[in-house]
Coordinates of C-alpha atoms and ligand atoms in Angstrom, one line a residue:
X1238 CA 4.7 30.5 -15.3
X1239 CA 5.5 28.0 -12.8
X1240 CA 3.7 24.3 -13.8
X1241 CA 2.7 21.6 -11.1
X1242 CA 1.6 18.3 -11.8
X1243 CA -1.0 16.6 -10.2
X1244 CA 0.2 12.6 -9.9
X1245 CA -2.2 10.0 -9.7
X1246 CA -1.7 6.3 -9.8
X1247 CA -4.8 4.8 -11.0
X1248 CA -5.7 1.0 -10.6
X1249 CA -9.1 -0.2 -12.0
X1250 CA -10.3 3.6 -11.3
X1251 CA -13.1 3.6 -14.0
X1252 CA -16.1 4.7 -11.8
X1253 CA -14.1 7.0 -9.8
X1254 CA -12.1 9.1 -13.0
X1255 CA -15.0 11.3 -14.6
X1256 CA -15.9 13.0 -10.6
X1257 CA -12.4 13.4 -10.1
X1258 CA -11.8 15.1 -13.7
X1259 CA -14.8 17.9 -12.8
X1260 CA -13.5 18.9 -9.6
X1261 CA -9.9 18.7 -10.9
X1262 CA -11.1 20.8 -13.8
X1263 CA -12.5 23.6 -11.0
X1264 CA -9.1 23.3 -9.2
X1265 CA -7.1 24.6 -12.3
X1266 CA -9.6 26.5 -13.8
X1267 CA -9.5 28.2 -10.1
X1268 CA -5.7 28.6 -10.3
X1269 CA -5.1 30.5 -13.8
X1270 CA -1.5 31.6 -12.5
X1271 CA 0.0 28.1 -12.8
X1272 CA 0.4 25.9 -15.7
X1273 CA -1.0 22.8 -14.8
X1274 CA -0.5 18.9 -15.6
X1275 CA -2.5 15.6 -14.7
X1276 CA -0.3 12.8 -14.8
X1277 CA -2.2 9.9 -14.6
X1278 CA -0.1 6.6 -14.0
X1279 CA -2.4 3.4 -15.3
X1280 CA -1.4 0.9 -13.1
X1281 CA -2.2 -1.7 -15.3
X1282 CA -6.1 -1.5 -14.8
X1283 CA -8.4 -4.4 -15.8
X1284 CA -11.2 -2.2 -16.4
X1285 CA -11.6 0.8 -18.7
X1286 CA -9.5 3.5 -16.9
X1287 CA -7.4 3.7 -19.4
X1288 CA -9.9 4.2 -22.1
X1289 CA -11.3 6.6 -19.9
X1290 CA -7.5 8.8 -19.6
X1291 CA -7.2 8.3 -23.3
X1292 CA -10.7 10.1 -24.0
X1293 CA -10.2 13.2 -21.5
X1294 CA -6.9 13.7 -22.9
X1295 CA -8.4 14.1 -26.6
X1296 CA -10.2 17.5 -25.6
X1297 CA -8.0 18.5 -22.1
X1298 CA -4.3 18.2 -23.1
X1299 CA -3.1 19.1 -19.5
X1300 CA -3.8 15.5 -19.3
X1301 CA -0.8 13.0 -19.9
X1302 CA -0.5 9.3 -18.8
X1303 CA 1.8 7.1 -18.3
X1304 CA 1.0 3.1 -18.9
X1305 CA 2.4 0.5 -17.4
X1306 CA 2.4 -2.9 -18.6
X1307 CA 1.1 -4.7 -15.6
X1308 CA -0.4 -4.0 -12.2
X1309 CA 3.1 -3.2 -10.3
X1310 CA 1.6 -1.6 -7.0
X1311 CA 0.6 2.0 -5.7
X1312 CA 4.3 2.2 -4.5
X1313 CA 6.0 1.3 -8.1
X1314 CA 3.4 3.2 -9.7
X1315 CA 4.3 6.8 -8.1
X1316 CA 8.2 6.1 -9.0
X1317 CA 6.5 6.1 -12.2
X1318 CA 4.8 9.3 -11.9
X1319 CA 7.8 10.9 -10.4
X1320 CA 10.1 9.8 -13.7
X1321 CA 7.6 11.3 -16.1
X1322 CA 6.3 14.4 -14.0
X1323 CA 7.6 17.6 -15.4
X1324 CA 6.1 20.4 -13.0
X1325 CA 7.7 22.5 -10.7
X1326 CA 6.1 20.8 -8.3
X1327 CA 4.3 17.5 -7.5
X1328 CA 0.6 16.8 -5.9
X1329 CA 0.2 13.4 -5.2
X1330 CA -2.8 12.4 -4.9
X1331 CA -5.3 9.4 -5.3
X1332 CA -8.2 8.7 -8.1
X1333 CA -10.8 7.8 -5.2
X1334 CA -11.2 11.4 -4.0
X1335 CA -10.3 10.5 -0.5
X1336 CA -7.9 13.4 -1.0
X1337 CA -10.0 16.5 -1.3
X1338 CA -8.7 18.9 -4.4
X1339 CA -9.6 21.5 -2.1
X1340 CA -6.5 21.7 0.2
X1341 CA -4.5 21.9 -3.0
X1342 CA -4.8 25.7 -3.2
X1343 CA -3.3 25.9 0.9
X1344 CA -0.2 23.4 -0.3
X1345 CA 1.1 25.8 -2.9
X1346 CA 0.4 28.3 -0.9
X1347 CA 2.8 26.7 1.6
X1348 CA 5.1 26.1 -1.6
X1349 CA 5.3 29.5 -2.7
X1350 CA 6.6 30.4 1.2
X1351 CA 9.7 28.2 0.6
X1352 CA 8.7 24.8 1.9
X1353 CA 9.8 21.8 -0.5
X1354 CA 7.2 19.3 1.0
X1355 CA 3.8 20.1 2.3
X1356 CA 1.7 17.0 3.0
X1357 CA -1.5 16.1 4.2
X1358 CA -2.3 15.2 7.8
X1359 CA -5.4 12.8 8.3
X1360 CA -7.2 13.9 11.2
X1361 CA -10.1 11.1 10.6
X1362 CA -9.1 8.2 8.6
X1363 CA -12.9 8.2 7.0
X1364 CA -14.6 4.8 6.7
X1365 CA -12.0 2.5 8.2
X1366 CA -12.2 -0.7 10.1
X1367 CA -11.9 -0.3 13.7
X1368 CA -9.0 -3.3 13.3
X1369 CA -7.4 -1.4 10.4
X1370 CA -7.1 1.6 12.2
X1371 CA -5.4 0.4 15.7
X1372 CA -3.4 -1.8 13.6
X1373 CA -2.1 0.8 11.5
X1374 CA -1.1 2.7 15.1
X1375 CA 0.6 -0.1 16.2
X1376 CA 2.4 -0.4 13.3
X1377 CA 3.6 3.5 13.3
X1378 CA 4.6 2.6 16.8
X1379 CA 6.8 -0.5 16.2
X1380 CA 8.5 1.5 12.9
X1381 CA 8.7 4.6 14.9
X1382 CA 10.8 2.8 18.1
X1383 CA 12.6 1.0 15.6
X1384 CA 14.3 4.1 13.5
X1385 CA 16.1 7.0 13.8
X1386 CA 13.8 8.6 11.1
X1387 CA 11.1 10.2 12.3
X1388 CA 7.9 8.9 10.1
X1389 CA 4.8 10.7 10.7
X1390 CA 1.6 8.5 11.7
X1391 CA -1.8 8.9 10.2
X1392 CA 0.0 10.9 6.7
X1393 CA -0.4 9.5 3.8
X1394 CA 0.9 10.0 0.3
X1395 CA -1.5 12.9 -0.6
X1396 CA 1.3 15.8 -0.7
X1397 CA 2.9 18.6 -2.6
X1398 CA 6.7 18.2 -3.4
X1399 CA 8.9 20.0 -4.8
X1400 CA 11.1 19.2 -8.1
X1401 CA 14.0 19.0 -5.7
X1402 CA 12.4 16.2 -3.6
X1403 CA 11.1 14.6 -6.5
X1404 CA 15.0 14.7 -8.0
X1405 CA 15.9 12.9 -4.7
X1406 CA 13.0 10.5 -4.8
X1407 CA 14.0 9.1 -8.7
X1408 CA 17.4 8.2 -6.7
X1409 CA 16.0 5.8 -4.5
X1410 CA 15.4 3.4 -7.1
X1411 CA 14.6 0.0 -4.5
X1412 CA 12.3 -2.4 -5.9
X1413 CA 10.3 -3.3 -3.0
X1414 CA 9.8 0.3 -2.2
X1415 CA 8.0 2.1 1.2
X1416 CA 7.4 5.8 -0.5
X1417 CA 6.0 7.3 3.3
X1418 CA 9.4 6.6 4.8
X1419 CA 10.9 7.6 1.7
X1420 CA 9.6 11.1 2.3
X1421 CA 10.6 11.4 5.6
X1422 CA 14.1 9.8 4.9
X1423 CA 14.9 12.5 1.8
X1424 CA 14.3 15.4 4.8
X1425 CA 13.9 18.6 2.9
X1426 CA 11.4 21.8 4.9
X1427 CA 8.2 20.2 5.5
X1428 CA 5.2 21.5 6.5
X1429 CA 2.0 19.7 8.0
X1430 CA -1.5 20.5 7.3
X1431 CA -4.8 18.8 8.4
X1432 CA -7.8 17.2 7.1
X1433 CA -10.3 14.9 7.3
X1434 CA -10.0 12.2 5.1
X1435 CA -13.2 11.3 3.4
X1436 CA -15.0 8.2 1.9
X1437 CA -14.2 6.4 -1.2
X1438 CA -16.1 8.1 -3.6
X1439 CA -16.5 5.3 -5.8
X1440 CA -15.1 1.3 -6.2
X1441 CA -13.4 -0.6 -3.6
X1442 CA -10.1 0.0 -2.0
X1443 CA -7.3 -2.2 -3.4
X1444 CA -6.1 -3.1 -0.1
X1445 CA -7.6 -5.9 2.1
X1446 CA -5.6 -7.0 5.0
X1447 CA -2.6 -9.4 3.8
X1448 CA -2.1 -6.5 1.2
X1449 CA -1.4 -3.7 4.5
X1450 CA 0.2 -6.4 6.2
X1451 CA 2.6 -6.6 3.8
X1452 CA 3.1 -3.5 3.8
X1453 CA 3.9 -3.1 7.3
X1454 CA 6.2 -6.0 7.1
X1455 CA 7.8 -3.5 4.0
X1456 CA 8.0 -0.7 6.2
X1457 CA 9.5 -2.1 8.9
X1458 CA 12.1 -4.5 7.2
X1459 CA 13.6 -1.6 4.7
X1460 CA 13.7 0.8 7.1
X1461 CA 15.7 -0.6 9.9
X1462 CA 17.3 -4.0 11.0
X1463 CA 16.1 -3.7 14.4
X1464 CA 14.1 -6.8 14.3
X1465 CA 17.6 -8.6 13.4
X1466 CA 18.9 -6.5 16.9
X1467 CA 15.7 -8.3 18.5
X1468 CA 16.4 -11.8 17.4
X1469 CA 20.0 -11.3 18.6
X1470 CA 19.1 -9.8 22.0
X1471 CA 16.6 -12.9 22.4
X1472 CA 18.7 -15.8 21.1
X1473 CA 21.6 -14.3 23.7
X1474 CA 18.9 -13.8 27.0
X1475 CA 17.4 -17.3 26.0
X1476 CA 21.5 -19.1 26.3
X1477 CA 22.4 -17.3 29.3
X1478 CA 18.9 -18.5 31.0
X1479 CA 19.5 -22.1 29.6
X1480 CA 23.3 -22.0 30.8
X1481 CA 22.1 -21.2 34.2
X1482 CA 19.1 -23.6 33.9
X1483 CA 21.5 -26.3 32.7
X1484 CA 23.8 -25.9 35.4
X1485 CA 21.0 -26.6 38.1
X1486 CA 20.1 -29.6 36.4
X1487 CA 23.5 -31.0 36.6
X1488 CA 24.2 -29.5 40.3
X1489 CA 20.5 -31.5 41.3
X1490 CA 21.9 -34.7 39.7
X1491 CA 25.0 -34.9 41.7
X1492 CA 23.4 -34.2 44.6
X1493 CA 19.7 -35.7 44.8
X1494 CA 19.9 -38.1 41.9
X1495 CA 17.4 -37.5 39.2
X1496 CA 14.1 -39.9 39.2
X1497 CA 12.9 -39.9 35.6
X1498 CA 10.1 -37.1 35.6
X1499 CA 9.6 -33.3 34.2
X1500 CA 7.8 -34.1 31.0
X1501 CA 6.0 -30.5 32.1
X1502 CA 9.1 -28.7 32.0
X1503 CA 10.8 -30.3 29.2
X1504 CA 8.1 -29.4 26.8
X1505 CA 7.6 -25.7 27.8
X1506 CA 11.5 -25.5 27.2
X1507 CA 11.2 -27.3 23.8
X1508 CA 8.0 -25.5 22.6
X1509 CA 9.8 -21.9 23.8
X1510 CA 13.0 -22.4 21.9
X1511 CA 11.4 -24.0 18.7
X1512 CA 9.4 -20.8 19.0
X1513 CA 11.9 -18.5 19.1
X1514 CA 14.4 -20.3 16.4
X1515 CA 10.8 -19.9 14.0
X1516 CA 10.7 -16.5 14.5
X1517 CA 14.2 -15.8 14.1
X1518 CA 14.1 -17.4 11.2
X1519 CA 11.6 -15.6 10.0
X1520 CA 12.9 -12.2 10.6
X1521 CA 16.4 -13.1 8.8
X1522 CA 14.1 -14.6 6.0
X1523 CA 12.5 -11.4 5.6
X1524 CA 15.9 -9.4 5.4
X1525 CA 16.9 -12.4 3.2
X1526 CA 14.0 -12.0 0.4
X1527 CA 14.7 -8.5 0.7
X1528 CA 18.2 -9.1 -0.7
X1529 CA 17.0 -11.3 -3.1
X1530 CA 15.0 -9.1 -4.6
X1531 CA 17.4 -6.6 -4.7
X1532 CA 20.3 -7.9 -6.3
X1533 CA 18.4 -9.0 -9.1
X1534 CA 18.6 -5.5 -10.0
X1535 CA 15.4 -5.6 -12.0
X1536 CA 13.8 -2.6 -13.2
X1537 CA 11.5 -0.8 -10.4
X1538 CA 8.5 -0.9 -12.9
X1539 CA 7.9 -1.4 -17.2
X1540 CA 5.9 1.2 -18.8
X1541 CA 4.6 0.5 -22.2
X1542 CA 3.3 4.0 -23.2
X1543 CA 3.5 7.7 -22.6
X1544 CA 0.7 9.6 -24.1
X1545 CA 0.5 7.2 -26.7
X1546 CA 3.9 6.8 -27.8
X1547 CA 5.4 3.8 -27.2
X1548 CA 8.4 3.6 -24.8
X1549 CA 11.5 0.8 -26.0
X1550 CA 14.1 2.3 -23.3
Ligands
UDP2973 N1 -3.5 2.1 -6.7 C1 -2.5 1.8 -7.7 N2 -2.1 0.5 -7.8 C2 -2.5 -0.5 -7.0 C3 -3.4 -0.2 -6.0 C4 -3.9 1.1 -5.9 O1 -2.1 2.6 -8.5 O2 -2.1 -1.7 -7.2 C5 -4.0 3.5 -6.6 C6 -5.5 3.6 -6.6 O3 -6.0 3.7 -7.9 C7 -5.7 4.9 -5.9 C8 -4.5 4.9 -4.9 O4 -3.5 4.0 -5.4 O5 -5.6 6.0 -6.7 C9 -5.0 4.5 -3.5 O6 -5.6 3.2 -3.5 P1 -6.8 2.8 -2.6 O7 -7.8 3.9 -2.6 O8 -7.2 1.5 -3.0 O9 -6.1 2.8 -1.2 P2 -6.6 3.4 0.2 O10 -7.2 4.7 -0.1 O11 -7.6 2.4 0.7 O12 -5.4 3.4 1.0
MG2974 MG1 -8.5 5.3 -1.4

């Protein structure tokens, strides 16, 4: 009997856990031919979530859990997931409901025609910010320009995989991870299917706006060095303008003298290139933490327990 797990990194998920355990119950209750496995990853919740994984595991043991010992991030905490799943194939999906359980049944469906990664295309975002929305366009647009990759706007991490994109996943072992480009960069057969995205059922969303910003900036800056290109191209079309400039402010001298003025012009061209060398900067900085954090080679995330056993590797 083929077995899929059903992945879900929880973060302070208390309120949302027992309505996602009933219609996760009539998922696999629905699907009797498969061997089934909730893998709940406890991102280091400050509430009672995992309290509340501990106590549906004592009667359901298709429930398992991983614990880690501090909140490490959504991204960290499906690495996690992906080390300790053990089905055939993988569902990700979230503890807020916003995935519906319901398109499951149409993903393995997909899975069982050969395709090694089905995922989830949000036709509606459900309640979103206006801002949130357009911003999360623009950004799709700016990574999208920027890499040879193709990475699919308005999907999210709700999808099935198969063990064999899950074995390349565990390779890519980065500490300052973007899992949605990861998908797209392993390649594998893919197949799309659409839904609307609905409301969080319960609890607030983790993510406020430095949090997505952040992750934008992630996106961008591991996959591709374009903005590096960018500072390049500018710092280059900014000399050869100055050159030029320079050299008509030397031919004027020689000719017509200079009388002291152009306080205007000086600060435009002052303001312009400290501009530029700031955001140049910038960009190399980002590369640069990147690297930094990197080459400490520390461990993507700690977990502290699986199913209750305590972990010492
Ligand atoms: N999550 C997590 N660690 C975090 C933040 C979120 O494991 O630091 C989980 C959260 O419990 C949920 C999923 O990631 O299952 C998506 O989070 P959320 O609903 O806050 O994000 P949104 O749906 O707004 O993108
Ligand atoms: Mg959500």
């Amino acid at each position: 009997m083929k077995k899929i797990t059903l992945l879900i990194p929880a973060y302070n998920e208390e309120l949302s856990l027992p309505s996602l355990y009933k219609e996760l119950v009539g998922l696999m209750d629905n699907q009797p031919n498969y061997e089934w496995e909730v893998l709940f990853v406890n991102d280091g919740s400050k509430d009672k979530t995992l309290e509340c994984i501990k106590e549906l595991r004592v009667s359901d043991k298709r429930i398992n859990y991983v614990d880690l010992s501090r909140n490490f991030g959504k991204e960290r905490a499906m690495l996690a997931g992906f080390d300790y799943a053990t089905g055939d194939a993988t569902v990700i999906m979230d503890a807020d409901l916003q995935d519906p359980p319901s398109l499951i049944p149409e993903m393995i469906k997909y899975w069982e025609e050969g395709y090694d990664d089905v995922y989830a295309l949000r036709k509606d975002r459900g309640k979103e910010s206006w801002l949130r929305k357009k911003m999360s366009l623009v950004f799709y647009d700016i990574l999208q320009r920027s890499t040879r990759i193709e990475v699919l706007p308005n999907v999210g991490d709700f999808r099935l995989l198969d063990r064999s994109c899950i074995e390349a996943l565990k390779k890519l072992r980065e500490s300052e991870r973007y899992t949605k480009g990861m998908f797209c960069w392993i390649g594998f057969r893919k197949k799309e299917i659409k839904f609307d995205r609905g409301n969080r059922t319960a609890g607030n969303s983790s993510w406020n706006f430095f949090s997505l910003f952040g992750l934008a900036i992630e996106g961008i800056t591991s996959f591709t060095t374009v903005p590096l290109r960018f500072a390049t191209i500018m710092g280059v079309i900014v000399s050869l303008t100055s050159f030029i400039y320079i050299m008509y402010i030397i031919l004027k001298v020689f000719l017509w003298g200079e009388p002291v003025q152009g306080y205007p012009s000086m600060m435009c061209v002052i303001l312009f290139l400290g501009g530029v060398q700031l955001l140049s900067l910038g960009i190399i900085g980002e590369y640069l933490s990147r690297v930094f954090c990197e080459s400490k080679n520390r461990p993507t995330y700690i977990a502290r327990d699986y199913n209750g056993e305590k972990i010492y590797k």
